[in-house]
Amino acid sequence: MKARHVPMRTCVVCRDKKPKQELLRVVRTPEGEVHVDLSGRLSGRGGYICSSDHWGDGQVRAKLGHALKVELAQEDIVRLSESAGKTQN
Ligand SMILES: [Zn+2]
């Protein structure tokens, strides 16, 4: 087996390092909008979340907002968790 380099990213909520593919990317676009980045190709400042459980974490708003350097409202968290949820089965 070849040892391939797996890109690792840190979850902004629990600080665990995981392979990038296992994480959900959230991005703040240059326009200041925050989206779940399903393609992994949106430009902007990104943050990673390792588990959909984190959306219910009381600290997710502050931690994600800090990572993205944006002020997030609870409505933003709800919206993001809903668009993230659609991708999971
Ligand atoms: Zn996590």
Tab-separated table of N, CA, C and O and ligand atoms in Angstrom:
chain	number	residue	atom	x	y	z
A	1	MET	N	0.825	-1.197	0.000
A	1	MET	CA	0.000	0.000	0.000
A	1	MET	C	0.860	1.247	0.000
A	1	MET	O	1.772	1.381	0.809
A	2	LYS	N	0.553	2.124	-0.890
A	2	LYS	CA	1.286	3.388	-0.937
A	2	LYS	C	0.804	4.320	0.169
A	2	LYS	O	-0.392	4.430	0.411
A	3	ALA	N	1.735	4.962	0.797
A	3	ALA	CA	1.373	5.964	1.790
A	3	ALA	C	1.058	7.267	1.070
A	3	ALA	O	1.944	7.922	0.544
A	4	ARG	N	-0.213	7.563	1.023
A	4	ARG	CA	-0.608	8.808	0.356
A	4	ARG	C	-0.831	9.900	1.385
A	4	ARG	O	-1.291	9.648	2.485
A	5	HIS	N	-0.517	11.072	0.972
A	5	HIS	CA	-0.744	12.200	1.867
A	5	HIS	C	-2.237	12.496	1.929
A	5	HIS	O	-2.874	12.734	0.922
A	6	VAL	N	-2.775	12.450	3.129
A	6	VAL	CA	-4.181	12.782	3.330
A	6	VAL	C	-4.254	14.172	3.948
A	6	VAL	O	-3.692	14.401	5.025
A	7	PRO	N	-4.905	15.088	3.257
A	7	PRO	CA	-4.996	16.428	3.844
A	7	PRO	C	-5.858	16.427	5.095
A	7	PRO	O	-6.973	15.926	5.087
A	8	MET	N	-5.308	16.949	6.172
A	8	MET	CA	-6.021	16.978	7.443
A	8	MET	C	-6.450	18.418	7.739
A	8	MET	O	-5.752	19.357	7.426
A	9	ARG	N	-7.634	18.500	8.357
A	9	ARG	CA	-8.107	19.811	8.779
A	9	ARG	C	-8.600	19.684	10.211
A	9	ARG	O	-8.971	18.611	10.663
A	10	THR	N	-8.630	20.805	10.899
A	10	THR	CA	-9.052	20.819	12.292
A	10	THR	C	-10.498	21.300	12.396
A	10	THR	O	-10.855	22.329	11.828
A	11	CYS	N	-11.294	20.541	13.104
A	11	CYS	CA	-12.679	20.938	13.375
A	11	CYS	C	-12.664	22.180	14.266
A	11	CYS	O	-11.970	22.199	15.284
A	12	VAL	N	-13.427	23.179	13.886
A	12	VAL	CA	-13.398	24.435	14.647
A	12	VAL	C	-14.073	24.301	16.013
A	12	VAL	O	-13.821	25.100	16.906
A	13	VAL	N	-14.912	23.289	16.168
A	13	VAL	CA	-15.649	23.149	17.429
A	13	VAL	C	-14.874	22.318	18.439
A	13	VAL	O	-14.651	22.753	19.563
A	14	CYS	N	-14.450	21.108	18.051
A	14	CYS	CA	-13.795	20.236	19.037
A	14	CYS	C	-12.288	20.158	18.854
A	14	CYS	O	-11.617	19.524	19.648
A	15	ARG	N	-11.783	20.820	17.814
A	15	ARG	CA	-10.337	20.894	17.541
A	15	ARG	C	-9.730	19.541	17.159
A	15	ARG	O	-8.505	19.388	17.174
A	16	ASP	N	-10.537	18.558	16.842
A	16	ASP	CA	-10.021	17.285	16.365
A	16	ASP	C	-9.511	17.444	14.946
A	16	ASP	O	-10.112	18.145	14.140
A	17	LYS	N	-8.424	16.740	14.663
A	17	LYS	CA	-7.909	16.728	13.287
A	17	LYS	C	-8.480	15.521	12.561
A	17	LYS	O	-8.418	14.394	13.066
A	18	LYS	N	-9.027	15.768	11.381
A	18	LYS	CA	-9.634	14.689	10.601
A	18	LYS	C	-9.261	14.870	9.137
A	18	LYS	O	-8.959	15.977	8.698
A	19	PRO	N	-9.347	13.752	8.376
A	19	PRO	CA	-9.176	13.910	6.924
A	19	PRO	C	-10.209	14.893	6.386
A	19	PRO	O	-11.381	14.856	6.777
A	20	LYS	N	-9.744	15.745	5.509
A	20	LYS	CA	-10.577	16.817	4.968
A	20	LYS	C	-11.908	16.313	4.424
A	20	LYS	O	-12.943	16.964	4.580
A	21	GLN	N	-11.885	15.136	3.770
A	21	GLN	CA	-13.116	14.622	3.138
A	21	GLN	C	-14.205	14.299	4.151
A	21	GLN	O	-15.364	14.210	3.796
A	22	GLU	N	-13.804	14.050	5.401
A	22	GLU	CA	-14.795	13.680	6.418
A	22	GLU	C	-15.418	14.896	7.091
A	22	GLU	O	-16.307	14.760	7.919
A	23	LEU	N	-14.917	16.061	6.738
A	23	LEU	CA	-15.386	17.268	7.406
A	23	LEU	C	-16.325	18.056	6.511
A	23	LEU	O	-16.275	17.964	5.285
A	24	LEU	N	-17.158	18.813	7.159
A	24	LEU	CA	-18.044	19.725	6.452
A	24	LEU	C	-17.355	21.090	6.398
A	24	LEU	O	-16.927	21.608	7.419
A	25	ARG	N	-17.272	21.639	5.205
A	25	ARG	CA	-16.633	22.953	5.072
A	25	ARG	C	-17.695	24.046	5.071
A	25	ARG	O	-18.688	23.957	4.370
A	26	VAL	N	-17.452	25.036	5.884
A	26	VAL	CA	-18.303	26.221	5.894
A	26	VAL	C	-17.418	27.376	5.451
A	26	VAL	O	-16.267	27.482	5.872
A	27	VAL	N	-17.945	28.202	4.589
A	27	VAL	CA	-17.115	29.259	4.029
A	27	VAL	C	-17.807	30.608	4.138
A	27	VAL	O	-19.031	30.709	4.016
A	28	ARG	N	-17.011	31.613	4.438
A	28	ARG	CA	-17.506	32.992	4.348
A	28	ARG	C	-16.979	33.570	3.042
A	28	ARG	O	-15.774	33.641	2.834
A	29	THR	N	-17.896	33.923	2.172
A	29	THR	CA	-17.492	34.414	0.852
A	29	THR	C	-16.958	35.829	0.963
A	29	THR	O	-17.176	36.516	1.968
A	30	PRO	N	-16.279	36.288	-0.087
A	30	PRO	CA	-15.797	37.681	-0.080
A	30	PRO	C	-16.940	38.686	0.075
A	30	PRO	O	-16.726	39.815	0.507
A	31	GLU	N	-18.165	38.273	-0.254
A	31	GLU	CA	-19.333	39.149	-0.083
A	31	GLU	C	-19.846	39.150	1.351
A	31	GLU	O	-20.791	39.871	1.675
A	32	GLY	N	-19.261	38.303	2.197
A	32	GLY	CA	-19.660	38.282	3.595
A	32	GLY	C	-20.798	37.325	3.891
A	32	GLY	O	-21.360	37.347	4.976
A	33	GLU	N	-21.156	36.490	2.916
A	33	GLU	CA	-22.188	35.491	3.157
A	33	GLU	C	-21.546	34.201	3.639
A	33	GLU	O	-20.430	33.865	3.239
A	34	VAL	N	-22.284	33.493	4.495
A	34	VAL	CA	-21.763	32.240	5.024
A	34	VAL	C	-22.568	31.082	4.450
A	34	VAL	O	-23.797	31.080	4.509
A	35	HIS	N	-21.867	30.133	3.860
A	35	HIS	CA	-22.519	28.998	3.215
A	35	HIS	C	-21.846	27.693	3.618
A	35	HIS	O	-20.652	27.671	3.902
A	36	VAL	N	-22.624	26.615	3.548
A	36	VAL	CA	-22.034	25.284	3.594
A	36	VAL	C	-21.444	25.021	2.211
A	36	VAL	O	-22.120	25.188	1.200
A	37	ASP	N	-20.181	24.675	2.183
A	37	ASP	CA	-19.487	24.492	0.915
A	37	ASP	C	-19.485	23.014	0.535
A	37	ASP	O	-18.617	22.261	0.946
A	38	LEU	N	-20.457	22.629	-0.260
A	38	LEU	CA	-20.584	21.218	-0.610
A	38	LEU	C	-19.565	20.806	-1.657
A	38	LEU	O	-19.155	19.650	-1.718
A	39	SER	N	-19.167	21.736	-2.497
A	39	SER	CA	-18.207	21.407	-3.549
A	39	SER	C	-16.777	21.413	-3.015
A	39	SER	O	-15.893	20.794	-3.591
A	40	GLY	N	-16.542	22.116	-1.913
A	40	GLY	CA	-15.182	22.282	-1.409
A	40	GLY	C	-14.377	23.266	-2.231
A	40	GLY	O	-13.168	23.378	-2.063
A	41	ARG	N	-15.047	23.982	-3.097
A	41	ARG	CA	-14.323	24.862	-4.015
A	41	ARG	C	-14.700	26.325	-3.888
A	41	ARG	O	-14.184	27.149	-4.637
A	42	LEU	N	-15.613	26.635	-3.004
A	42	LEU	CA	-15.964	28.041	-2.854
A	42	LEU	C	-14.765	28.807	-2.317
A	42	LEU	O	-14.041	28.316	-1.452
A	43	SER	N	-14.597	30.010	-2.828
A	43	SER	CA	-13.501	30.821	-2.317
A	43	SER	C	-13.987	31.607	-1.110
A	43	SER	O	-15.171	31.891	-0.966
A	44	GLY	N	-13.051	31.926	-0.277
A	44	GLY	CA	-13.389	32.656	0.927
A	44	GLY	C	-12.714	32.006	2.108
A	44	GLY	O	-11.941	31.062	1.967
A	45	ARG	N	-13.040	32.497	3.282
A	45	ARG	CA	-12.431	31.968	4.490
A	45	ARG	C	-13.234	30.769	4.967
A	45	ARG	O	-14.433	30.876	5.183
A	46	GLY	N	-12.590	29.640	5.121
A	46	GLY	CA	-13.302	28.418	5.453
A	46	GLY	C	-13.040	27.940	6.863
A	46	GLY	O	-12.019	28.234	7.471
A	47	GLY	N	-14.012	27.204	7.367
A	47	GLY	CA	-13.853	26.525	8.642
A	47	GLY	C	-14.449	25.135	8.499
A	47	GLY	O	-15.308	24.913	7.645
A	48	TYR	N	-13.995	24.200	9.321
A	48	TYR	CA	-14.436	22.819	9.174
A	48	TYR	C	-15.142	22.322	10.424
A	48	TYR	O	-14.748	22.654	11.539
A	49	ILE	N	-16.158	21.512	10.189
A	49	ILE	CA	-16.927	20.911	11.283
A	49	ILE	C	-16.963	19.409	11.065
A	49	ILE	O	-17.230	18.949	9.948
A	50	CYS	N	-16.695	18.635	12.108
A	50	CYS	CA	-16.521	17.192	11.915
A	50	CYS	C	-17.812	16.408	12.120
A	50	CYS	O	-17.893	15.257	11.707
A	51	SER	N	-18.799	17.003	12.772
A	51	SER	CA	-19.989	16.225	13.105
A	51	SER	C	-21.222	17.111	13.067
A	51	SER	O	-21.188	18.260	13.520
A	52	SER	N	-22.313	16.557	12.559
A	52	SER	CA	-23.560	17.334	12.553
A	52	SER	C	-24.053	17.557	13.978
A	52	SER	O	-24.861	18.454	14.230
A	53	ASP	N	-23.561	16.759	14.926
A	53	ASP	CA	-23.920	16.975	16.324
A	53	ASP	C	-23.493	18.365	16.805
A	53	ASP	O	-24.084	18.923	17.725
A	54	HIS	N	-22.438	18.885	16.179
A	54	HIS	CA	-21.916	20.179	16.630
A	54	HIS	C	-22.908	21.318	16.429
A	54	HIS	O	-22.799	22.337	17.094
A	55	TRP	N	-23.838	21.141	15.482
A	55	TRP	CA	-24.789	22.234	15.253
A	55	TRP	C	-25.624	22.494	16.498
A	55	TRP	O	-26.141	23.585	16.699
A	56	GLY	N	-25.765	21.467	17.331
A	56	GLY	CA	-26.526	21.636	18.564
A	56	GLY	C	-25.669	22.068	19.737
A	56	GLY	O	-26.170	22.266	20.842
A	57	ASP	N	-24.372	22.207	19.506
A	57	ASP	CA	-23.445	22.611	20.548
A	57	ASP	C	-23.637	24.098	20.843
A	57	ASP	O	-23.709	24.916	19.934
A	58	GLY	N	-23.720	24.449	22.110
A	58	GLY	CA	-23.934	25.844	22.478
A	58	GLY	C	-22.805	26.768	22.040
A	58	GLY	O	-22.978	27.974	21.969
A	59	GLN	N	-21.646	26.187	21.750
A	59	GLN	CA	-20.494	27.015	21.407
A	59	GLN	C	-20.237	27.122	19.910
A	59	GLN	O	-19.326	27.819	19.483
A	60	VAL	N	-21.064	26.426	19.113
A	60	VAL	CA	-20.757	26.379	17.685
A	60	VAL	C	-20.826	27.771	17.058
A	60	VAL	O	-20.011	28.112	16.201
A	61	ARG	N	-21.743	28.584	17.510
A	61	ARG	CA	-21.913	29.916	16.921
A	61	ARG	C	-20.665	30.780	17.155
A	61	ARG	O	-20.134	31.390	16.240
A	62	ALA	N	-20.190	30.759	18.373
A	62	ALA	CA	-19.012	31.558	18.704
A	62	ALA	C	-17.759	30.997	18.030
A	62	ALA	O	-16.935	31.739	17.501
A	63	LYS	N	-17.623	29.679	18.055
A	63	LYS	CA	-16.397	29.069	17.534
A	63	LYS	C	-16.321	29.170	16.022
A	63	LYS	O	-15.264	29.462	15.455
A	64	LEU	N	-17.446	28.908	15.364
A	64	LEU	CA	-17.454	29.018	13.903
A	64	LEU	C	-17.304	30.476	13.484
A	64	LEU	O	-16.561	30.796	12.552
A	65	GLY	N	-17.990	31.353	14.202
A	65	GLY	CA	-17.875	32.773	13.908
A	65	GLY	C	-16.440	33.263	14.062
A	65	GLY	O	-15.942	34.034	13.244
A	66	HIS	N	-15.785	32.768	15.084
A	66	HIS	CA	-14.384	33.137	15.318
A	66	HIS	C	-13.494	32.642	14.182
A	66	HIS	O	-12.642	33.368	13.676
A	67	ALA	N	-13.730	31.407	13.758
A	67	ALA	CA	-12.915	30.819	12.689
A	67	ALA	C	-13.108	31.572	11.372
A	67	ALA	O	-12.166	31.736	10.600
A	68	LEU	N	-14.328	31.999	11.139
A	68	LEU	CA	-14.640	32.667	9.871
A	68	LEU	C	-14.501	34.183	9.973
A	68	LEU	O	-14.665	34.891	8.986
A	69	LYS	N	-14.239	34.639	11.179
A	69	LYS	CA	-14.130	36.081	11.441
A	69	LYS	C	-15.389	36.818	10.987
A	69	LYS	O	-15.340	37.789	10.235
A	70	VAL	N	-16.511	36.297	11.439
A	70	VAL	CA	-17.790	36.908	11.100
A	70	VAL	C	-18.725	36.727	12.293
A	70	VAL	O	-18.580	35.775	13.071
A	71	GLU	N	-19.643	37.642	12.434
A	71	GLU	CA	-20.632	37.541	13.502
A	71	GLU	C	-21.780	36.661	13.007
A	71	GLU	O	-22.432	36.979	12.016
A	72	LEU	N	-22.024	35.546	13.671
A	72	LEU	CA	-23.086	34.640	13.244
A	72	LEU	C	-24.280	34.756	14.183
A	72	LEU	O	-24.116	34.805	15.391
A	73	ALA	N	-25.458	34.789	13.595
A	73	ALA	CA	-26.687	34.758	14.382
A	73	ALA	C	-27.125	33.311	14.529
A	73	ALA	O	-26.696	32.438	13.769
A	74	GLN	N	-27.981	33.068	15.519
A	74	GLN	CA	-28.496	31.702	15.684
A	74	GLN	C	-29.240	31.245	14.426
A	74	GLN	O	-29.188	30.083	14.060
A	75	GLU	N	-29.882	32.195	13.726
A	75	GLU	CA	-30.567	31.848	12.471
A	75	GLU	C	-29.576	31.323	11.435
A	75	GLU	O	-29.911	30.457	10.622
A	76	ASP	N	-28.371	31.890	11.431
A	76	ASP	CA	-27.355	31.412	10.495
A	76	ASP	C	-26.997	29.954	10.787
A	76	ASP	O	-26.823	29.139	9.880
A	77	ILE	N	-26.877	29.646	12.082
A	77	ILE	CA	-26.533	28.275	12.472
A	77	ILE	C	-27.639	27.315	12.029
A	77	ILE	O	-27.371	26.239	11.488
A	78	VAL	N	-28.884	27.740	12.230
A	78	VAL	CA	-30.014	26.898	11.825
A	78	VAL	C	-29.990	26.685	10.308
A	78	VAL	O	-30.125	25.565	9.816
A	79	ARG	N	-29.782	27.760	9.579
A	79	ARG	CA	-29.755	27.683	8.116
A	79	ARG	C	-28.609	26.772	7.640
A	79	ARG	O	-28.792	25.921	6.759
A	80	LEU	N	-27.445	26.956	8.236
A	80	LEU	CA	-26.293	26.143	7.834
A	80	LEU	C	-26.511	24.672	8.162
A	80	LEU	O	-26.205	23.793	7.355
A	81	SER	N	-27.057	24.412	9.337
A	81	SER	CA	-27.262	23.015	9.728
A	81	SER	C	-28.290	22.357	8.816
A	81	SER	O	-28.170	21.177	8.489
A	82	GLU	N	-29.277	23.142	8.370
A	82	GLU	CA	-30.278	22.577	7.468
A	82	GLU	C	-29.683	22.274	6.100
A	82	GLU	O	-29.943	21.220	5.523
A	83	SER	N	-28.877	23.176	5.570
A	83	SER	CA	-28.294	22.880	4.261
A	83	SER	C	-27.262	21.771	4.373
A	83	SER	O	-27.077	20.975	3.448
A	84	ALA	N	-26.596	21.656	5.513
A	84	ALA	CA	-25.660	20.553	5.713
A	84	ALA	C	-26.409	19.227	5.841
A	84	ALA	O	-25.975	18.204	5.323
A	85	GLY	N	-27.554	19.275	6.512
A	85	GLY	CA	-28.319	18.064	6.767
A	85	GLY	C	-28.825	17.407	5.499
A	85	GLY	O	-28.980	16.186	5.441
A	86	LYS	N	-29.064	18.217	4.477
A	86	LYS	CA	-29.578	17.669	3.220
A	86	LYS	C	-28.590	16.752	2.535
A	86	LYS	O	-28.955	15.953	1.685
A	87	THR	N	-27.345	16.887	2.882
A	87	THR	CA	-26.326	16.075	2.208
A	87	THR	C	-26.097	14.753	2.926
A	87	THR	O	-25.371	13.908	2.448
A	88	GLN	N	-26.682	14.633	4.101
A	88	GLN	CA	-26.418	13.420	4.869
A	88	GLN	C	-27.606	12.481	4.840
A	88	GLN	O	-28.743	12.931	4.739
A	89	ASN	N	-27.349	11.204	4.906
A	89	ASN	CA	-28.479	10.270	4.813
A	89	ASN	C	-28.778	9.601	6.135
A	89	ASN	O	-28.253	9.933	7.151
B	1	ZN	ZN	-15.653	18.387	15.813
